[in-house]
Short mmCIF file of C-alpha atoms in Angstrom, two decimals:
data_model
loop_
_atom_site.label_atom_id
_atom_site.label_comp_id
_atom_site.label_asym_id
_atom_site.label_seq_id
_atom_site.Cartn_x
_atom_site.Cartn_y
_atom_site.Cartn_z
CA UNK A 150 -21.23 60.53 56.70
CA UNK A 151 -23.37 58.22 58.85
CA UNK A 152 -24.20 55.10 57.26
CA UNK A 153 -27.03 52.82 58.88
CA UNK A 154 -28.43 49.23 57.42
CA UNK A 155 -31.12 47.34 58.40
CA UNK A 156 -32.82 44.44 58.24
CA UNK A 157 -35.21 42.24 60.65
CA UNK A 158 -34.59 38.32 60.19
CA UNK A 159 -38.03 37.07 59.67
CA UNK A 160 -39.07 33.96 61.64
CA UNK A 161 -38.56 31.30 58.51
CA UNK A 162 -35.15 32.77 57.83
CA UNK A 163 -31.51 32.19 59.04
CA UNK A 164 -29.72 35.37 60.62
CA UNK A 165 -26.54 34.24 58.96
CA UNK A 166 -27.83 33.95 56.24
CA UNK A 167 -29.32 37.10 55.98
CA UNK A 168 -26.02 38.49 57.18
CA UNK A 169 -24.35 36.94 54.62
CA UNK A 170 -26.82 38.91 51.93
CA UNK A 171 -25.79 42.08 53.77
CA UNK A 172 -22.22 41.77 53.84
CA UNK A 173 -22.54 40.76 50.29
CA UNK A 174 -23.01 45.03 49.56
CA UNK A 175 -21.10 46.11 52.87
CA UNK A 176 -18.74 42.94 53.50
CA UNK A 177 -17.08 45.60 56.19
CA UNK A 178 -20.00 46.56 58.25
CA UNK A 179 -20.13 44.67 61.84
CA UNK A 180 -23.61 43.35 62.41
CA UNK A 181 -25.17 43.12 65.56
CA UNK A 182 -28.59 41.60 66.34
CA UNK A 183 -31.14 44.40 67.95
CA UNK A 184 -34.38 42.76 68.98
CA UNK A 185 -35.21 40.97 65.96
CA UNK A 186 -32.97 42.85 63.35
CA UNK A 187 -29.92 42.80 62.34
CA UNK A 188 -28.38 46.51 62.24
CA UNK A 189 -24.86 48.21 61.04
CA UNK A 190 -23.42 51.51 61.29
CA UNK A 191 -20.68 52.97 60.03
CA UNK A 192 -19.03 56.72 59.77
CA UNK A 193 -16.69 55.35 57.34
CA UNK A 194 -16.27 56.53 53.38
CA UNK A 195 -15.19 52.83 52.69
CA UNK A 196 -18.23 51.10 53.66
CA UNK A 197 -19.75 52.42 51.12
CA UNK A 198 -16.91 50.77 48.40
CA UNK A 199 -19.01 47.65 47.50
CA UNK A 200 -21.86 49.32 46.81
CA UNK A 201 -20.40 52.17 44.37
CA UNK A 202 -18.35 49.22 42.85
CA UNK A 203 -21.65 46.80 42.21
CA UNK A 204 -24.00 50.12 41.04
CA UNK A 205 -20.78 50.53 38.16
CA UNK A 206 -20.59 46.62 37.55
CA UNK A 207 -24.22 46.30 36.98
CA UNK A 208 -24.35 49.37 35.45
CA UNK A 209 -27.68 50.11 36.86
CA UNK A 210 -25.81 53.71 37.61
CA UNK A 211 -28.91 56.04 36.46
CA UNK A 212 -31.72 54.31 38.02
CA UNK A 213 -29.63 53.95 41.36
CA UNK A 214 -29.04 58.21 40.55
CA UNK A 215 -32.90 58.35 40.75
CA UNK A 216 -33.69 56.44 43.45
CA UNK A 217 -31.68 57.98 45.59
CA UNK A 218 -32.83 61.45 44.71
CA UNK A 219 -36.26 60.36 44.55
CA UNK A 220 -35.50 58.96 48.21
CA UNK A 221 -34.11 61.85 49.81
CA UNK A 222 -35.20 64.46 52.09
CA UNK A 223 -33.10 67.14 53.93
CA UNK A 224 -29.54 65.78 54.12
CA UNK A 225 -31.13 62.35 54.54
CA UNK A 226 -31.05 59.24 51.88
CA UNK A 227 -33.04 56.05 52.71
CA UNK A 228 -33.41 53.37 50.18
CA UNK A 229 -34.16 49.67 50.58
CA UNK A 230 -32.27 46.80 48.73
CA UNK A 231 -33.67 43.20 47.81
CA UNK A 232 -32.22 40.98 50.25
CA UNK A 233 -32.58 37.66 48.22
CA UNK A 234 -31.08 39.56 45.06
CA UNK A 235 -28.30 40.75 47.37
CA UNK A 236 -27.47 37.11 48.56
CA UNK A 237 -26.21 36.47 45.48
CA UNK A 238 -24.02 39.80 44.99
CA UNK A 239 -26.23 41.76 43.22
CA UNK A 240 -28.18 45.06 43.92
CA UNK A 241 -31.46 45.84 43.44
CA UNK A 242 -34.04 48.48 44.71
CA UNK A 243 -36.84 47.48 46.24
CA UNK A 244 -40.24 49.26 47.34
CA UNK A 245 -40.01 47.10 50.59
CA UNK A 246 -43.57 46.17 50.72
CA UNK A 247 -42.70 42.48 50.81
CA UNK A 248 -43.46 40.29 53.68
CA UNK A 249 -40.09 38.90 54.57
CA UNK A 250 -38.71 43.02 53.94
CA UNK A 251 -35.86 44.29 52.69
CA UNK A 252 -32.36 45.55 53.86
CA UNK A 253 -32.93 49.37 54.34
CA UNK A 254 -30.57 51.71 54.15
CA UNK A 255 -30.24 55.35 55.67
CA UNK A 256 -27.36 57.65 54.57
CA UNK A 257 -27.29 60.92 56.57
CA UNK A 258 -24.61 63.24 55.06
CA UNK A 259 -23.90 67.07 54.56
CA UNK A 260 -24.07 67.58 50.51
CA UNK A 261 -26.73 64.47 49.25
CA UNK A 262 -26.07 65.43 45.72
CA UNK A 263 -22.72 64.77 45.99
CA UNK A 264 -23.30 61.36 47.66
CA UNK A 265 -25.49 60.74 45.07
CA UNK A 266 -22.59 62.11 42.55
CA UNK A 267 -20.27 59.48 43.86
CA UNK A 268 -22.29 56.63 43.84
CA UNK A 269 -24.39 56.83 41.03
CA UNK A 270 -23.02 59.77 38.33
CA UNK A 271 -24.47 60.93 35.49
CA UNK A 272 -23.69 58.91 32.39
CA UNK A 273 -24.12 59.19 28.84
CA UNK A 274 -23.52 56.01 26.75
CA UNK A 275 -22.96 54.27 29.59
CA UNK A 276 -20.06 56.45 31.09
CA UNK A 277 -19.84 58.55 33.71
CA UNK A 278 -20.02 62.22 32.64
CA UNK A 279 -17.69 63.88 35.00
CA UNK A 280 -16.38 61.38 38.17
CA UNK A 281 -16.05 62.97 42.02
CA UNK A 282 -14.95 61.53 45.46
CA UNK A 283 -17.06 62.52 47.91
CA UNK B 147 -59.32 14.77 47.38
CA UNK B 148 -55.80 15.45 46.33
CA UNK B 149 -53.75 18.24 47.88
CA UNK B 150 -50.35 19.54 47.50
CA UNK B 151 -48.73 22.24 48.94
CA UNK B 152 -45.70 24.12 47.88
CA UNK B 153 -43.13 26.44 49.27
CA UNK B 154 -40.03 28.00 47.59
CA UNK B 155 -37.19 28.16 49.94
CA UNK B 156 -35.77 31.73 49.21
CA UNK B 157 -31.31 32.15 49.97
CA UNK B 158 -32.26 33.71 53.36
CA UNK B 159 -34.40 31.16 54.58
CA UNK B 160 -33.70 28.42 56.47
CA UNK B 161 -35.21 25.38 55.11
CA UNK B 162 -36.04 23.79 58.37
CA UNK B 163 -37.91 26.80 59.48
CA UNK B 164 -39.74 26.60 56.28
CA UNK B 165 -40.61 23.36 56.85
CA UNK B 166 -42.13 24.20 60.50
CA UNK B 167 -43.69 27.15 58.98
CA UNK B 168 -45.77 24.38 56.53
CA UNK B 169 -46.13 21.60 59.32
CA UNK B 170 -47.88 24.14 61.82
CA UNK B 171 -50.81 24.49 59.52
CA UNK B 172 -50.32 20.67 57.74
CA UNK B 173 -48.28 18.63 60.49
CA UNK B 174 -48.92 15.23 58.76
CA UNK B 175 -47.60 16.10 55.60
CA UNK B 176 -44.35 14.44 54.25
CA UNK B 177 -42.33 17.18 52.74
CA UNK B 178 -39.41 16.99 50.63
CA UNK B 179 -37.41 19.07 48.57
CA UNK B 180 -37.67 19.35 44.66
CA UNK B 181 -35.32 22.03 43.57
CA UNK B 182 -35.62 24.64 46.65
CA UNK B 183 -39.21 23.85 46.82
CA UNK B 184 -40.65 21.96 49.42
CA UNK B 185 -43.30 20.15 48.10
CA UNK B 186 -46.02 17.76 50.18
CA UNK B 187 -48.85 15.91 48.69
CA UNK B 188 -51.80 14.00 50.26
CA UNK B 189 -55.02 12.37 49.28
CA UNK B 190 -56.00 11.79 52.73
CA UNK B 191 -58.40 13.95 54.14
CA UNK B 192 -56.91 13.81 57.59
CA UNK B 193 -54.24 16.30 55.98
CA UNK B 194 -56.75 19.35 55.95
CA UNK B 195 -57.99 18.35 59.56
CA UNK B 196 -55.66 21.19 61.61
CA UNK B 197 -56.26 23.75 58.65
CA UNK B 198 -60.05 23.09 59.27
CA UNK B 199 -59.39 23.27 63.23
CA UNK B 200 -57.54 26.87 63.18
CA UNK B 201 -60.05 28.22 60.56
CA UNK B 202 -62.80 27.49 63.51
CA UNK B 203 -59.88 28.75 66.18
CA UNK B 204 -59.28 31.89 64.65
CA UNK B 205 -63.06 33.01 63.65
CA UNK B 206 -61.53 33.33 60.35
CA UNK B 207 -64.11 30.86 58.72
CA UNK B 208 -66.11 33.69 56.77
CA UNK B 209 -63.52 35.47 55.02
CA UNK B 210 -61.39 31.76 54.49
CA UNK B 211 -64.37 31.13 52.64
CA UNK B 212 -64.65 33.78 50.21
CA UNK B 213 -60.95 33.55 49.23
CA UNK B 214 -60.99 29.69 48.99
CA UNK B 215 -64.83 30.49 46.71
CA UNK B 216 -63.14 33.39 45.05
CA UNK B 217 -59.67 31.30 44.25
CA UNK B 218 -61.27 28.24 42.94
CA UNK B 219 -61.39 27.11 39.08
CA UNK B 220 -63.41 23.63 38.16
CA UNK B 221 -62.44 21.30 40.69
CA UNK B 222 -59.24 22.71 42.07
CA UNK B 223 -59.29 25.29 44.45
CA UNK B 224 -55.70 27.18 45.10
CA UNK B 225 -54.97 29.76 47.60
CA UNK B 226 -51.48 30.89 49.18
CA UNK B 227 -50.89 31.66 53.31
CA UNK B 228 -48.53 33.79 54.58
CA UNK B 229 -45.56 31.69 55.86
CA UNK B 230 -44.09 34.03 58.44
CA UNK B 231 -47.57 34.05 60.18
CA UNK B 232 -47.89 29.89 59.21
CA UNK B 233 -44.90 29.81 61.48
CA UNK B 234 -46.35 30.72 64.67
CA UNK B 235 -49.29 28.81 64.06
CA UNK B 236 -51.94 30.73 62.83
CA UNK B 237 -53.76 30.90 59.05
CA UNK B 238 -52.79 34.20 57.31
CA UNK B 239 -54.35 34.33 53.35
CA UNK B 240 -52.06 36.44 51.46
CA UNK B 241 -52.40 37.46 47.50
CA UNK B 242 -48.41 36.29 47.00
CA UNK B 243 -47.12 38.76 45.55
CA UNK B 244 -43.69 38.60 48.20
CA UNK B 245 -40.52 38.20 47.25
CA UNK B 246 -39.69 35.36 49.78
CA UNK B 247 -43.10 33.83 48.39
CA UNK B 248 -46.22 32.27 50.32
CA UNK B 249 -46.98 28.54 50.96
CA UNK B 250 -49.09 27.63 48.55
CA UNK B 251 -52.56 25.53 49.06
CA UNK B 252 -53.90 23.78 46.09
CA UNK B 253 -56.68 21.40 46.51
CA UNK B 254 -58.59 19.28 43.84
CA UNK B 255 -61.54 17.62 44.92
CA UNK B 256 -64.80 16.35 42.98
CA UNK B 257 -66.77 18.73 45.21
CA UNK B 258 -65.41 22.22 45.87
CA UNK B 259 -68.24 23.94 47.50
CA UNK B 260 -68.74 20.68 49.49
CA UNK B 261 -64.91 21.40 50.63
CA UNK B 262 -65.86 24.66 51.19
CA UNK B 263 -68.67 23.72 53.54
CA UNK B 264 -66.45 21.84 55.19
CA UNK B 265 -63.09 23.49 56.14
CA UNK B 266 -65.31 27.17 56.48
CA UNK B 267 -69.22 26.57 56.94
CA UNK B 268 -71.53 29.78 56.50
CA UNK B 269 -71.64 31.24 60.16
CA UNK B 270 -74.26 33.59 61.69
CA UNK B 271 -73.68 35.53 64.53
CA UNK B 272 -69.59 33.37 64.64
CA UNK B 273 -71.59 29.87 64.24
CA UNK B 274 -71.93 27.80 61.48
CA UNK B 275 -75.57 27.54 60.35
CA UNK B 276 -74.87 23.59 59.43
CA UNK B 277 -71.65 21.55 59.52
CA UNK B 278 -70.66 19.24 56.70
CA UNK B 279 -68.36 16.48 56.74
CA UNK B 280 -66.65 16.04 53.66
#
């Protein structure tokens, strides 16, 4: 698994504090600053903790489930999260097309469905179907 | 003429930079902050004078004058800039819709179209066919 997030600190905002909004869903990611953007990477299953943890919390499983697939293309996954929502703990998908941008995230791994399994399963009334470890 | 301009601060921004962002394009306007807005208001006219002076600048005077005709109501007119671009000094018009938000322009004034022939005179061939004072 290869985990990559991004996100360029616009000229009105404060790098920590965007760092602070992406630690928020990956509070074990090291951040460094490239050009004008901060950028993590990670090979690590437990980066990814946080963000299975808030998708169950908010219970925004399914529409995390399509966004991903919707998102994906070969063994590739790239999504982009709300940084201002994420400030404050919270996750939510954004098309990006906003002026101060989002935090984007690429997930490269073998089996995407699986992933996708993990992070965001199935549910019916609100409870996973059938749970897997990816 | 009354004016007032308006800027949410968003979690990732710093509110400094917001303020330079606003003071590029309005640099005699007291701000303060009223909730995480920073707010400014002004009756002087001297206010619009750089706004007016990077309109000419910029050779932007045609199409500042169709948003400014297009965005005004009665005697307020109310149109939003982009504040990344505000921040390095130069007039960007921008429909808003961003989740870290715009600076937002609204002017009230007995005489819009006056205003209008003020701050971004018809031009022909990049000059203005007859300047106005307001």
């Amino acid at each position: 698994m290869r985990l990559r997030v991004e996100a360029e600190v616009k000229p009105t905002e404060a790098r920590e504090k965007v760092e602070a909004a992406i630690k928020q869903i990956f509070p074990t990611l090291e951040l460094s600053l490239i050009g004008s953007s901060l950028v993590g990477e990670s090979t690590r299953m437990e980066s990814l903790d946080r963000l299975h943890e808030l998708l169950r919390q908010q219970a925004i499983r399914d529409s995390a489930r399509s966004v991903m697939l919707r998102s994906s293309r070969g063994n590739v996954v790239r999504f982009m999260l709300n940084r201002q929502v994420a400030f404050v703990g919270r996750v939510s998908f954004t098309g990006g097309e906003s002026p101060l941008g989002p935090i984007v995230v690429t997930l490269e791994v073998p089996d995407i469905e699986r992933l996708v399994d993990y992070l965001a399963p199935r549910t019916q009334e609100g409870k996973p179907i059938r749970e897997v470890r990816y």
